[in-house]
mmCIF file of C-alpha atoms in Angstrom:
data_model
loop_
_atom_site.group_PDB
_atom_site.id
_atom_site.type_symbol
_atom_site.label_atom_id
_atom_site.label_comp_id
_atom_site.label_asym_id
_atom_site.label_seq_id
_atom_site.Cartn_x
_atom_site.Cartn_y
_atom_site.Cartn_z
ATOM 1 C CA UNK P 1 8.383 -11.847 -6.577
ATOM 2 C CA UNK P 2 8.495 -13.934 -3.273
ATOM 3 C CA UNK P 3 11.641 -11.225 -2.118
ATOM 4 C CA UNK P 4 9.692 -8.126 -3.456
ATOM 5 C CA UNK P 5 6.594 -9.238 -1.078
ATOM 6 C CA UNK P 6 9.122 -10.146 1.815
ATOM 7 C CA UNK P 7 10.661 -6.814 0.799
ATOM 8 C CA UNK P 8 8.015 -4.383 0.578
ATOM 9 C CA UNK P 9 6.696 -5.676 4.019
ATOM 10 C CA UNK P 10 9.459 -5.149 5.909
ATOM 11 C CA UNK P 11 10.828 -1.720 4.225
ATOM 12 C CA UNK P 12 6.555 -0.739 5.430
ATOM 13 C CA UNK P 13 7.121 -2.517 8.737
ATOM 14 C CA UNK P 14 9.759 -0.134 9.608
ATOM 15 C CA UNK P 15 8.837 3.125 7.763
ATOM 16 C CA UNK P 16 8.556 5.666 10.864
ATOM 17 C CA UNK P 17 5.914 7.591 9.734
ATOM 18 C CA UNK P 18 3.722 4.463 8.977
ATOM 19 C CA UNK P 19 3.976 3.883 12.943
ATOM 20 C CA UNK P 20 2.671 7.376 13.713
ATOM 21 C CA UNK P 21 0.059 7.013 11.402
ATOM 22 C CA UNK P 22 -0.821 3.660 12.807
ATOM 23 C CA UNK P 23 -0.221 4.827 16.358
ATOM 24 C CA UNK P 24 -2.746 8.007 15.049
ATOM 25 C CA UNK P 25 -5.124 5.965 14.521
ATOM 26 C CA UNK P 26 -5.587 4.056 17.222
ATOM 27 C CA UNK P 27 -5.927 6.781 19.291
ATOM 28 C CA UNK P 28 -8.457 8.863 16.324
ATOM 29 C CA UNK P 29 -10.764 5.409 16.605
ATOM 30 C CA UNK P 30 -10.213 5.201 20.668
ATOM 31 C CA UNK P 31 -8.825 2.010 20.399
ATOM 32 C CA UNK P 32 -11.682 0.271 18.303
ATOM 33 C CA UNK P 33 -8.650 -0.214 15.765
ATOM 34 C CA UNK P 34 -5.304 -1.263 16.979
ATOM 35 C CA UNK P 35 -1.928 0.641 15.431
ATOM 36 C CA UNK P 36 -1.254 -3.175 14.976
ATOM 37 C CA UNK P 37 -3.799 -4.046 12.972
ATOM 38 C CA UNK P 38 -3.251 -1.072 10.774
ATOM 39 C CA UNK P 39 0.694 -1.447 10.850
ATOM 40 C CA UNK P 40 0.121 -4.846 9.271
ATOM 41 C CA UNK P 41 -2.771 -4.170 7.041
ATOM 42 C CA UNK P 42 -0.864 -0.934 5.273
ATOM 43 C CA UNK P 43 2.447 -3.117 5.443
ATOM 44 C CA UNK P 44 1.023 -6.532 4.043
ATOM 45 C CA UNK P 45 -0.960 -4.441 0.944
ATOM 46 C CA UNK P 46 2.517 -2.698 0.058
ATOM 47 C CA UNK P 47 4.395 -6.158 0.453
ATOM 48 C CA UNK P 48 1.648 -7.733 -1.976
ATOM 49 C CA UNK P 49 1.766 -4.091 -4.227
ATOM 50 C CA UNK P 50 5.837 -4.944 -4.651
ATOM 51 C CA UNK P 51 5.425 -8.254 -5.558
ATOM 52 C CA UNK P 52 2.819 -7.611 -7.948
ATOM 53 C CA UNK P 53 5.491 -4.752 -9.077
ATOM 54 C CA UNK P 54 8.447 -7.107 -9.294
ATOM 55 C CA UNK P 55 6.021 -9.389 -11.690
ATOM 56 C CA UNK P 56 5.249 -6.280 -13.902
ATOM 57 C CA UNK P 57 8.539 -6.010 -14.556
ATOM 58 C CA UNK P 58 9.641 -9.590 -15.089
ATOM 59 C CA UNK P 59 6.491 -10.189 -17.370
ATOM 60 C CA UNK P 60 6.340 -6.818 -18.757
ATOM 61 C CA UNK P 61 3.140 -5.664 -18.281
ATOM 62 C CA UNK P 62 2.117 -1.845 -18.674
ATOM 63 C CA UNK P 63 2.029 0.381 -15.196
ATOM 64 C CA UNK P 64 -1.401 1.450 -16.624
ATOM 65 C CA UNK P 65 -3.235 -1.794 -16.496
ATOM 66 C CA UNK P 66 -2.529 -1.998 -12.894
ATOM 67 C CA UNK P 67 -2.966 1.681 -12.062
ATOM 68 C CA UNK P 68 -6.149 2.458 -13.506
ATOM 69 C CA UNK P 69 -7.964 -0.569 -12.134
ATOM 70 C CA UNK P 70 -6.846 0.120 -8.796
ATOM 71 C CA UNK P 71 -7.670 3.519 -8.971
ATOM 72 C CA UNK P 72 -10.930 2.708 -10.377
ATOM 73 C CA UNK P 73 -10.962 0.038 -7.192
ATOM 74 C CA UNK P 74 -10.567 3.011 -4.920
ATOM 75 C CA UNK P 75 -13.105 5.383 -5.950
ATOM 76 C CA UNK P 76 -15.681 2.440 -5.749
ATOM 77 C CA UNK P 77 -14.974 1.986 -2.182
ATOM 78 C CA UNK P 78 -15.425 5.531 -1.356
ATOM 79 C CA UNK P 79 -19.238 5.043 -1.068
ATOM 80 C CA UNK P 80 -19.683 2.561 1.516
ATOM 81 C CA UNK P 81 -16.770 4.081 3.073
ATOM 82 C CA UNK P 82 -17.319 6.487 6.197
ATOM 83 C CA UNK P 83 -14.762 10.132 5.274
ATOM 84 C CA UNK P 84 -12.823 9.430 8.258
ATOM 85 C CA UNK P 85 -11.799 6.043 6.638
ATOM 86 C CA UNK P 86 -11.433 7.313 3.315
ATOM 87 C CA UNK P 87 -8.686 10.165 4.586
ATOM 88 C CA UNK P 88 -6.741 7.810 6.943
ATOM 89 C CA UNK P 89 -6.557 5.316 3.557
ATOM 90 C CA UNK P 90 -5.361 8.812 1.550
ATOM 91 C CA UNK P 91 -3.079 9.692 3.931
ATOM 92 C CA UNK P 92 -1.472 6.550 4.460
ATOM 93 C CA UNK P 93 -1.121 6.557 0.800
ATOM 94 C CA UNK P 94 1.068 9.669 1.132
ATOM 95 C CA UNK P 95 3.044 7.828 4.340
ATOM 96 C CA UNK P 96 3.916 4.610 2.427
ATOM 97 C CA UNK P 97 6.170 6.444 0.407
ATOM 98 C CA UNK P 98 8.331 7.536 3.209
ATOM 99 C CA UNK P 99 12.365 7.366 2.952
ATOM 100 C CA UNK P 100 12.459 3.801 3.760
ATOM 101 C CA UNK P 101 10.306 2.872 0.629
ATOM 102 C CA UNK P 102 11.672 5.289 -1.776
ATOM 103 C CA UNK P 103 15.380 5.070 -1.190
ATOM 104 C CA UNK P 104 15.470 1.110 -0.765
ATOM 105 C CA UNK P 105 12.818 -0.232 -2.546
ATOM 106 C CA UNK P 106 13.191 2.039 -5.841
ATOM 107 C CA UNK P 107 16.665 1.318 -5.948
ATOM 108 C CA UNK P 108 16.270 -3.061 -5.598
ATOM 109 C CA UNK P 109 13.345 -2.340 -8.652
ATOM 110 C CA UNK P 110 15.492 0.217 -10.832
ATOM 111 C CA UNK P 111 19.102 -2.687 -10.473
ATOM 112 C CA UNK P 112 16.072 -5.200 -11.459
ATOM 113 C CA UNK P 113 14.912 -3.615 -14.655
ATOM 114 C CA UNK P 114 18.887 -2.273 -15.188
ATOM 115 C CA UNK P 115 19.401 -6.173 -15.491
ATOM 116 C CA UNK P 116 16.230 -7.260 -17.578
ATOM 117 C CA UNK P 117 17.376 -6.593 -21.110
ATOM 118 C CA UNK P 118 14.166 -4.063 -22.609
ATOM 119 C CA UNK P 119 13.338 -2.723 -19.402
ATOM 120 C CA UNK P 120 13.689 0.761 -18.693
ATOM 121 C CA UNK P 121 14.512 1.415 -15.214
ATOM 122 C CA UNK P 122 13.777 4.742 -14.581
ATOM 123 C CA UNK P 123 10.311 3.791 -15.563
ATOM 124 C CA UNK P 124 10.018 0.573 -13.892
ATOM 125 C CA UNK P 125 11.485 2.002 -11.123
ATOM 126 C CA UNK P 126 9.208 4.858 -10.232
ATOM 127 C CA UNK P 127 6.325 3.195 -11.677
ATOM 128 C CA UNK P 128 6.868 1.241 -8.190
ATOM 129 C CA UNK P 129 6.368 4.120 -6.456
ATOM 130 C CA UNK P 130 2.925 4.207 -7.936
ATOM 131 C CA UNK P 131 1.518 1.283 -6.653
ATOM 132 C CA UNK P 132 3.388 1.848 -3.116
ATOM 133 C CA UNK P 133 1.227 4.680 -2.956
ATOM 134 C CA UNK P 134 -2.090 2.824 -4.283
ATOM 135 C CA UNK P 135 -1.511 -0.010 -2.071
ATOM 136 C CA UNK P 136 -2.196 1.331 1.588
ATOM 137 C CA UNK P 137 -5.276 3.491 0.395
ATOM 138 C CA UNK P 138 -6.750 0.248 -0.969
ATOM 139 C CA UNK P 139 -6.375 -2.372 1.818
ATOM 140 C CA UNK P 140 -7.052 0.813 4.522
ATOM 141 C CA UNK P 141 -10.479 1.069 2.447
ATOM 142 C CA UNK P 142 -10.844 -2.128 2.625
ATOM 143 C CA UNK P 143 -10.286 -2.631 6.626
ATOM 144 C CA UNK P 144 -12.263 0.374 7.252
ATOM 145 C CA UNK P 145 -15.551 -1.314 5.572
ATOM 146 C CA UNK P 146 -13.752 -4.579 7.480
ATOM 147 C CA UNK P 147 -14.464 -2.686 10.956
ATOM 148 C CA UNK P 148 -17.862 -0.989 10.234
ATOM 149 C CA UNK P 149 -19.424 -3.989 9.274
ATOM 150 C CA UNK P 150 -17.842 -5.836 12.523
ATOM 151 C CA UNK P 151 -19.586 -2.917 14.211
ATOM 152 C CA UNK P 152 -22.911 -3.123 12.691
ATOM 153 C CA UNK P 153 -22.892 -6.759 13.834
ATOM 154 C CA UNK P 154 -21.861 -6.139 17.465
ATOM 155 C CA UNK P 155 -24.609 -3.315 17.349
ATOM 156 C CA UNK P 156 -27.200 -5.505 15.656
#
């Protein structure tokens, strides 16, 4: 689990598109949100998503009971969440999932489950991709509300 974290942060760290998106950003929010601070944030949630990913498949636990509360998760932060926020998180969602996850990260989780006797790792494996996707639309949510209540204090 410790390798899948190291794993999916790096793999994130130096996905191309996540740059852009971060660099996107920055500019979108005239600097009140550094690409850094979003490079890490969408890079530390996949890392923690893998992990948690690697641990479903050791321990066996169902994609759904991971899934749906995080999903769930999401849609309750869309309403203290401002839209602009609430596409970036979407869209990074989308970004995560770039050639650097897919092609290394799917194929460290599929020889995982290939060597766990009961696994299946077509399922495992793609089930991964699932909560790569989840992870950078919850902890973008969750920096967004991060920075508007930083705002509201500096304001206030």
């Amino acid at each position: 689990m410790p390798l899948g974290f190291l794993l999916g942060f790096l793999a994130t760290f130096g996905e191309p598109a996540v740059r852009v998106l971060s660099d996107q950003i920055e500019r979108t929010s005239t600097g009140s949100i550094r690409k850094s601070v979003v490079l890490y944030t969408i890079s530390s949630g996949v890392a923690l998503f893998v992990a948690l990913g690697m641990a479903r498949i050791i321990y066996g636990i169902p994609l759904m009971y991971i899934v749906v509360p995080g999903y769930i998760l999401a849609m309750v932060l869309l309403w203290p969440s401002d839209k602009t926020t609430i596409c970036i998180a979407y869209d990074a969602g989308g970004v995560a999932t770039g050639p650097m996850a897919v092609t290394f990260l799917l194929a460290i989780t599929v020889g995982i489950a290939s060597a766990m006797e009961g696994r299946d790792p077509v399922t495992d494996g793609f089930g991964l991709i699932a909560l790569i996707a989840l992870a950078p639309i919850l902890s973008i949510m969750i920096l967004g509300l991060i920075v508007r209540i930083k705002l509201r204090k500096k304001e206030g």
